[in-house]
JSON list of C-alpha atoms in Angstrom, two decimals:
[
{"chain": "A", "resi": 121, "resn": "UNK", "atom": "CA", "xyz": [0.41, 0.27, -0.37]},
{"chain": "A", "resi": 122, "resn": "UNK", "atom": "CA", "xyz": [1.40, 3.72, -1.11]},
{"chain": "A", "resi": 123, "resn": "UNK", "atom": "CA", "xyz": [2.14, 6.48, 1.62]},
{"chain": "A", "resi": 124, "resn": "UNK", "atom": "CA", "xyz": [1.80, 9.90, 2.67]},
{"chain": "A", "resi": 125, "resn": "UNK", "atom": "CA", "xyz": [5.30, 9.98, 1.38]},
{"chain": "A", "resi": 126, "resn": "UNK", "atom": "CA", "xyz": [5.17, 7.96, -1.87]},
{"chain": "A", "resi": 127, "resn": "UNK", "atom": "CA", "xyz": [1.53, 10.74, -2.28]},
{"chain": "A", "resi": 128, "resn": "UNK", "atom": "CA", "xyz": [4.43, 13.53, -2.21]},
{"chain": "A", "resi": 129, "resn": "UNK", "atom": "CA", "xyz": [7.22, 12.39, -3.84]},
{"chain": "A", "resi": 130, "resn": "UNK", "atom": "CA", "xyz": [4.48, 11.88, -7.01]},
{"chain": "A", "resi": 131, "resn": "UNK", "atom": "CA", "xyz": [2.93, 15.80, -6.15]},
{"chain": "A", "resi": 132, "resn": "UNK", "atom": "CA", "xyz": [6.82, 16.89, -6.12]},
{"chain": "A", "resi": 133, "resn": "UNK", "atom": "CA", "xyz": [8.08, 19.94, -5.00]},
{"chain": "A", "resi": 134, "resn": "UNK", "atom": "CA", "xyz": [5.00, 22.51, -3.14]},
{"chain": "A", "resi": 135, "resn": "UNK", "atom": "CA", "xyz": [5.34, 26.44, -4.20]},
{"chain": "A", "resi": 136, "resn": "UNK", "atom": "CA", "xyz": [1.76, 26.99, -2.82]},
{"chain": "A", "resi": 137, "resn": "UNK", "atom": "CA", "xyz": [3.04, 28.92, 0.46]},
{"chain": "A", "resi": 138, "resn": "UNK", "atom": "CA", "xyz": [2.61, 32.66, 1.42]},
{"chain": "A", "resi": 139, "resn": "UNK", "atom": "CA", "xyz": [3.52, 34.48, 4.41]},
{"chain": "A", "resi": 140, "resn": "UNK", "atom": "CA", "xyz": [0.83, 34.80, 7.51]},
{"chain": "A", "resi": 141, "resn": "UNK", "atom": "CA", "xyz": [0.75, 38.70, 7.24]},
{"chain": "A", "resi": 142, "resn": "UNK", "atom": "CA", "xyz": [-0.63, 39.03, 3.52]},
{"chain": "A", "resi": 143, "resn": "UNK", "atom": "CA", "xyz": [-3.58, 39.94, 2.97]},
{"chain": "A", "resi": 144, "resn": "UNK", "atom": "CA", "xyz": [-6.87, 37.29, 2.24]},
{"chain": "A", "resi": 145, "resn": "UNK", "atom": "CA", "xyz": [-6.59, 39.09, -1.13]},
{"chain": "A", "resi": 146, "resn": "UNK", "atom": "CA", "xyz": [-3.31, 38.30, -1.70]},
{"chain": "A", "resi": 147, "resn": "UNK", "atom": "CA", "xyz": [-3.97, 34.67, -1.51]},
{"chain": "A", "resi": 148, "resn": "UNK", "atom": "CA", "xyz": [-7.13, 35.28, -3.05]},
{"chain": "A", "resi": 149, "resn": "UNK", "atom": "CA", "xyz": [-4.96, 36.38, -6.00]},
{"chain": "A", "resi": 150, "resn": "UNK", "atom": "CA", "xyz": [-2.19, 33.30, -5.40]},
{"chain": "A", "resi": 151, "resn": "UNK", "atom": "CA", "xyz": [-5.32, 30.66, -6.00]},
{"chain": "A", "resi": 152, "resn": "UNK", "atom": "CA", "xyz": [-7.30, 32.14, -9.11]},
{"chain": "A", "resi": 153, "resn": "UNK", "atom": "CA", "xyz": [-3.22, 32.55, -10.84]},
{"chain": "A", "resi": 154, "resn": "UNK", "atom": "CA", "xyz": [-2.11, 29.36, -9.93]},
{"chain": "A", "resi": 155, "resn": "UNK", "atom": "CA", "xyz": [-5.64, 27.62, -10.29]},
{"chain": "A", "resi": 156, "resn": "UNK", "atom": "CA", "xyz": [-5.55, 25.54, -6.48]},
{"chain": "A", "resi": 157, "resn": "UNK", "atom": "CA", "xyz": [-7.55, 25.22, -3.95]},
{"chain": "A", "resi": 158, "resn": "UNK", "atom": "CA", "xyz": [-5.26, 25.90, -1.14]},
{"chain": "A", "resi": 159, "resn": "UNK", "atom": "CA", "xyz": [-1.92, 27.48, 0.35]},
{"chain": "A", "resi": 160, "resn": "UNK", "atom": "CA", "xyz": [0.91, 26.79, 2.91]},
{"chain": "A", "resi": 161, "resn": "UNK", "atom": "CA", "xyz": [0.55, 29.84, 5.88]},
{"chain": "A", "resi": 162, "resn": "UNK", "atom": "CA", "xyz": [4.51, 30.46, 7.24]},
{"chain": "A", "resi": 163, "resn": "UNK", "atom": "CA", "xyz": [5.43, 31.98, 9.47]},
{"chain": "A", "resi": 164, "resn": "UNK", "atom": "CA", "xyz": [8.25, 35.36, 9.32]},
{"chain": "A", "resi": 165, "resn": "UNK", "atom": "CA", "xyz": [10.66, 31.97, 10.72]},
{"chain": "A", "resi": 166, "resn": "UNK", "atom": "CA", "xyz": [9.76, 30.54, 7.31]},
{"chain": "A", "resi": 167, "resn": "UNK", "atom": "CA", "xyz": [8.55, 27.74, 9.55]},
{"chain": "A", "resi": 168, "resn": "UNK", "atom": "CA", "xyz": [4.61, 26.01, 8.96]},
{"chain": "A", "resi": 169, "resn": "UNK", "atom": "CA", "xyz": [1.25, 27.84, 10.61]},
{"chain": "A", "resi": 170, "resn": "UNK", "atom": "CA", "xyz": [-1.47, 25.94, 8.82]},
{"chain": "A", "resi": 171, "resn": "UNK", "atom": "CA", "xyz": [-3.54, 26.67, 5.91]},
{"chain": "A", "resi": 172, "resn": "UNK", "atom": "CA", "xyz": [-5.63, 28.67, 4.39]},
{"chain": "A", "resi": 173, "resn": "UNK", "atom": "CA", "xyz": [-7.94, 27.57, 1.93]},
{"chain": "A", "resi": 174, "resn": "UNK", "atom": "CA", "xyz": [-11.18, 28.71, -0.60]},
{"chain": "A", "resi": 175, "resn": "UNK", "atom": "CA", "xyz": [-13.33, 27.10, 2.87]},
{"chain": "A", "resi": 176, "resn": "UNK", "atom": "CA", "xyz": [-11.71, 29.93, 5.31]},
{"chain": "A", "resi": 177, "resn": "UNK", "atom": "CA", "xyz": [-12.32, 32.62, 2.60]},
{"chain": "A", "resi": 178, "resn": "UNK", "atom": "CA", "xyz": [-16.22, 31.58, 2.82]},
{"chain": "A", "resi": 179, "resn": "UNK", "atom": "CA", "xyz": [-16.81, 30.95, 6.10]},
{"chain": "A", "resi": 180, "resn": "UNK", "atom": "CA", "xyz": [-14.33, 33.33, 8.01]},
{"chain": "A", "resi": 181, "resn": "UNK", "atom": "CA", "xyz": [-14.30, 36.61, 5.64]},
{"chain": "A", "resi": 182, "resn": "UNK", "atom": "CA", "xyz": [-17.41, 36.44, 3.48]},
{"chain": "A", "resi": 183, "resn": "UNK", "atom": "CA", "xyz": [-20.01, 35.52, 6.40]},
{"chain": "A", "resi": 184, "resn": "UNK", "atom": "CA", "xyz": [-18.31, 37.64, 8.20]},
{"chain": "A", "resi": 185, "resn": "UNK", "atom": "CA", "xyz": [-18.45, 40.35, 6.09]},
{"chain": "A", "resi": 186, "resn": "UNK", "atom": "CA", "xyz": [-14.92, 41.22, 6.38]},
{"chain": "A", "resi": 187, "resn": "UNK", "atom": "CA", "xyz": [-12.66, 43.32, 4.08]},
{"chain": "A", "resi": 188, "resn": "UNK", "atom": "CA", "xyz": [-10.43, 41.28, 1.57]},
{"chain": "A", "resi": 189, "resn": "UNK", "atom": "CA", "xyz": [-7.29, 44.04, 1.45]},
{"chain": "A", "resi": 190, "resn": "UNK", "atom": "CA", "xyz": [-7.91, 44.52, 5.47]},
{"chain": "A", "resi": 191, "resn": "UNK", "atom": "CA", "xyz": [-7.66, 41.13, 6.78]},
{"chain": "A", "resi": 192, "resn": "UNK", "atom": "CA", "xyz": [-4.81, 38.89, 7.71]},
{"chain": "A", "resi": 193, "resn": "UNK", "atom": "CA", "xyz": [-4.01, 35.33, 6.32]},
{"chain": "A", "resi": 194, "resn": "UNK", "atom": "CA", "xyz": [-3.54, 34.70, 9.95]},
{"chain": "A", "resi": 195, "resn": "UNK", "atom": "CA", "xyz": [-6.01, 35.56, 11.00]},
{"chain": "A", "resi": 196, "resn": "UNK", "atom": "CA", "xyz": [-8.46, 33.96, 9.04]},
{"chain": "A", "resi": 197, "resn": "UNK", "atom": "CA", "xyz": [-6.43, 30.12, 8.68]},
{"chain": "A", "resi": 198, "resn": "UNK", "atom": "CA", "xyz": [-6.71, 27.20, 9.37]},
{"chain": "A", "resi": 199, "resn": "UNK", "atom": "CA", "xyz": [-4.69, 25.23, 12.27]},
{"chain": "A", "resi": 200, "resn": "UNK", "atom": "CA", "xyz": [-3.91, 22.63, 14.22]},
{"chain": "A", "resi": 201, "resn": "UNK", "atom": "CA", "xyz": [-5.29, 19.92, 11.52]},
{"chain": "A", "resi": 202, "resn": "UNK", "atom": "CA", "xyz": [-4.34, 16.95, 12.41]},
{"chain": "A", "resi": 203, "resn": "UNK", "atom": "CA", "xyz": [-1.12, 15.47, 11.34]},
{"chain": "A", "resi": 204, "resn": "UNK", "atom": "CA", "xyz": [0.73, 12.47, 9.18]},
{"chain": "A", "resi": 205, "resn": "UNK", "atom": "CA", "xyz": [3.93, 11.40, 8.83]},
{"chain": "A", "resi": 206, "resn": "UNK", "atom": "CA", "xyz": [5.56, 9.85, 5.97]},
{"chain": "A", "resi": 207, "resn": "UNK", "atom": "CA", "xyz": [4.96, 5.93, 6.69]},
{"chain": "A", "resi": 208, "resn": "UNK", "atom": "CA", "xyz": [1.58, 6.59, 7.22]},
{"chain": "A", "resi": 209, "resn": "UNK", "atom": "CA", "xyz": [-0.96, 4.42, 4.47]},
{"chain": "A", "resi": 210, "resn": "UNK", "atom": "CA", "xyz": [-3.54, 6.22, 2.58]},
{"chain": "A", "resi": 211, "resn": "UNK", "atom": "CA", "xyz": [-5.43, 3.73, 4.56]},
{"chain": "A", "resi": 212, "resn": "UNK", "atom": "CA", "xyz": [-4.55, 6.04, 7.77]},
{"chain": "A", "resi": 213, "resn": "UNK", "atom": "CA", "xyz": [-4.94, 8.97, 5.68]},
{"chain": "A", "resi": 214, "resn": "UNK", "atom": "CA", "xyz": [-8.32, 8.16, 4.71]},
{"chain": "A", "resi": 215, "resn": "UNK", "atom": "CA", "xyz": [-9.84, 7.78, 8.29]},
{"chain": "A", "resi": 216, "resn": "UNK", "atom": "CA", "xyz": [-7.34, 10.40, 9.44]},
{"chain": "A", "resi": 217, "resn": "UNK", "atom": "CA", "xyz": [-9.32, 13.15, 7.25]},
{"chain": "A", "resi": 218, "resn": "UNK", "atom": "CA", "xyz": [-12.77, 11.60, 7.83]},
{"chain": "A", "resi": 219, "resn": "UNK", "atom": "CA", "xyz": [-13.02, 10.94, 11.16]},
{"chain": "A", "resi": 220, "resn": "UNK", "atom": "CA", "xyz": [-11.20, 14.61, 11.47]},
{"chain": "A", "resi": 221, "resn": "UNK", "atom": "CA", "xyz": [-13.79, 15.96, 8.74]},
{"chain": "A", "resi": 222, "resn": "UNK", "atom": "CA", "xyz": [-10.95, 18.06, 7.95]},
{"chain": "A", "resi": 223, "resn": "UNK", "atom": "CA", "xyz": [-9.65, 18.19, 3.62]},
{"chain": "A", "resi": 224, "resn": "UNK", "atom": "CA", "xyz": [-6.40, 18.82, 4.28]},
{"chain": "A", "resi": 225, "resn": "UNK", "atom": "CA", "xyz": [-3.33, 16.75, 6.03]},
{"chain": "A", "resi": 226, "resn": "UNK", "atom": "CA", "xyz": [-0.23, 18.28, 6.80]},
{"chain": "A", "resi": 227, "resn": "UNK", "atom": "CA", "xyz": [3.06, 15.24, 7.18]},
{"chain": "A", "resi": 228, "resn": "UNK", "atom": "CA", "xyz": [4.79, 16.12, 9.82]},
{"chain": "A", "resi": 229, "resn": "UNK", "atom": "CA", "xyz": [8.47, 13.57, 9.39]},
{"chain": "A", "resi": 230, "resn": "UNK", "atom": "CA", "xyz": [10.72, 13.66, 13.27]},
{"chain": "A", "resi": 231, "resn": "UNK", "atom": "CA", "xyz": [8.26, 17.45, 13.64]},
{"chain": "A", "resi": 232, "resn": "UNK", "atom": "CA", "xyz": [9.43, 18.78, 10.54]},
{"chain": "A", "resi": 233, "resn": "UNK", "atom": "CA", "xyz": [6.91, 19.94, 7.93]},
{"chain": "A", "resi": 234, "resn": "UNK", "atom": "CA", "xyz": [7.41, 17.86, 4.37]},
{"chain": "A", "resi": 235, "resn": "UNK", "atom": "CA", "xyz": [4.82, 19.00, 2.93]},
{"chain": "A", "resi": 236, "resn": "UNK", "atom": "CA", "xyz": [0.55, 18.40, 2.75]},
{"chain": "A", "resi": 237, "resn": "UNK", "atom": "CA", "xyz": [-2.17, 15.38, 1.80]},
{"chain": "A", "resi": 238, "resn": "UNK", "atom": "CA", "xyz": [-5.46, 16.44, 0.30]},
{"chain": "A", "resi": 239, "resn": "UNK", "atom": "CA", "xyz": [-9.03, 15.01, -0.21]},
{"chain": "A", "resi": 240, "resn": "UNK", "atom": "CA", "xyz": [-8.43, 14.93, -4.00]},
{"chain": "A", "resi": 241, "resn": "UNK", "atom": "CA", "xyz": [-5.26, 13.56, -3.47]},
{"chain": "A", "resi": 242, "resn": "UNK", "atom": "CA", "xyz": [-6.26, 10.49, -1.91]},
{"chain": "A", "resi": 243, "resn": "UNK", "atom": "CA", "xyz": [-8.97, 10.63, -4.37]},
{"chain": "A", "resi": 244, "resn": "UNK", "atom": "CA", "xyz": [-6.87, 9.98, -6.92]},
{"chain": "A", "resi": 245, "resn": "UNK", "atom": "CA", "xyz": [-5.82, 7.19, -5.40]},
{"chain": "A", "resi": 246, "resn": "UNK", "atom": "CA", "xyz": [-8.31, 5.70, -4.38]},
{"chain": "A", "resi": 247, "resn": "UNK", "atom": "CA", "xyz": [-9.48, 5.58, -7.43]},
{"chain": "A", "resi": 248, "resn": "UNK", "atom": "CA", "xyz": [-6.13, 4.23, -9.18]},
{"chain": "A", "resi": 249, "resn": "UNK", "atom": "CA", "xyz": [-6.10, 1.42, -7.09]},
{"chain": "A", "resi": 250, "resn": "UNK", "atom": "CA", "xyz": [-9.95, 0.75, -8.85]},
{"chain": "A", "resi": 251, "resn": "UNK", "atom": "CA", "xyz": [-8.31, 0.98, -11.53]},
{"chain": "A", "resi": 252, "resn": "UNK", "atom": "CA", "xyz": [-5.72, -1.52, -10.96]},
{"chain": "A", "resi": 253, "resn": "UNK", "atom": "CA", "xyz": [-8.34, -3.77, -8.70]},
{"chain": "A", "resi": 254, "resn": "UNK", "atom": "CA", "xyz": [-10.20, -3.55, -12.35]},
{"chain": "A", "resi": 255, "resn": "UNK", "atom": "CA", "xyz": [-7.76, -4.95, -13.57]},
{"chain": "A", "resi": 256, "resn": "UNK", "atom": "CA", "xyz": [-6.56, -7.67, -11.89]},
{"chain": "A", "resi": 257, "resn": "UNK", "atom": "CA", "xyz": [-10.03, -9.00, -12.24]},
{"chain": "A", "resi": 258, "resn": "UNK", "atom": "CA", "xyz": [-10.25, -8.52, -16.19]},
{"chain": "A", "resi": 259, "resn": "UNK", "atom": "CA", "xyz": [-7.36, -10.47, -16.69]},
{"chain": "A", "resi": 260, "resn": "UNK", "atom": "CA", "xyz": [-7.98, -13.16, -14.05]},
{"chain": "A", "resi": 261, "resn": "UNK", "atom": "CA", "xyz": [-11.39, -13.47, -15.12]},
{"chain": "A", "resi": 262, "resn": "UNK", "atom": "CA", "xyz": [-9.92, -14.25, -19.45]},
{"chain": "A", "resi": 263, "resn": "UNK", "atom": "CA", "xyz": [-7.66, -17.01, -17.72]},
{"chain": "A", "resi": 264, "resn": "UNK", "atom": "CA", "xyz": [-10.26, -18.23, -16.21]},
{"chain": "A", "resi": 265, "resn": "UNK", "atom": "CA", "xyz": [-12.74, -18.04, -19.74]},
{"chain": "A", "resi": 266, "resn": "UNK", "atom": "CA", "xyz": [-8.80, -19.98, -21.46]},
{"chain": "A", "resi": 267, "resn": "UNK", "atom": "CA", "xyz": [-8.85, -22.42, -18.83]},
{"chain": "A", "resi": 268, "resn": "UNK", "atom": "CA", "xyz": [-12.56, -23.33, -18.68]},
{"chain": "A", "resi": 269, "resn": "UNK", "atom": "CA", "xyz": [-12.63, -23.61, -22.84]}
]
């Protein structure tokens, strides 16, 4: 079974970072220009402290009638997400995501941030597993039909 490390390696380096002191308008602009749904929020030492997502924007800016140009990312970001280690299996990641009702799981290796696993990453994994299982079943069916003729 694949692991968080495998998924992160397949995704490659992540460049969707934003400083906690940026305003939300700039963050939304980055989401739009890069066609992504979240940004990794960093502190003044460039260390991971949370994520900023479209959901943060809609729930904590739009619905609370805040202003995008004056609200800081740090004031509405999501922090304290359940996290994972690189060795965690995709099954464990799915359970973590489901039990915490999160769409993003930060991955840490010995306390160091290494990346984000998203609900979309896990959906791609599930689809790949399904497709692999389907191909194996078809191969077994063909072998069975050949052997019974």
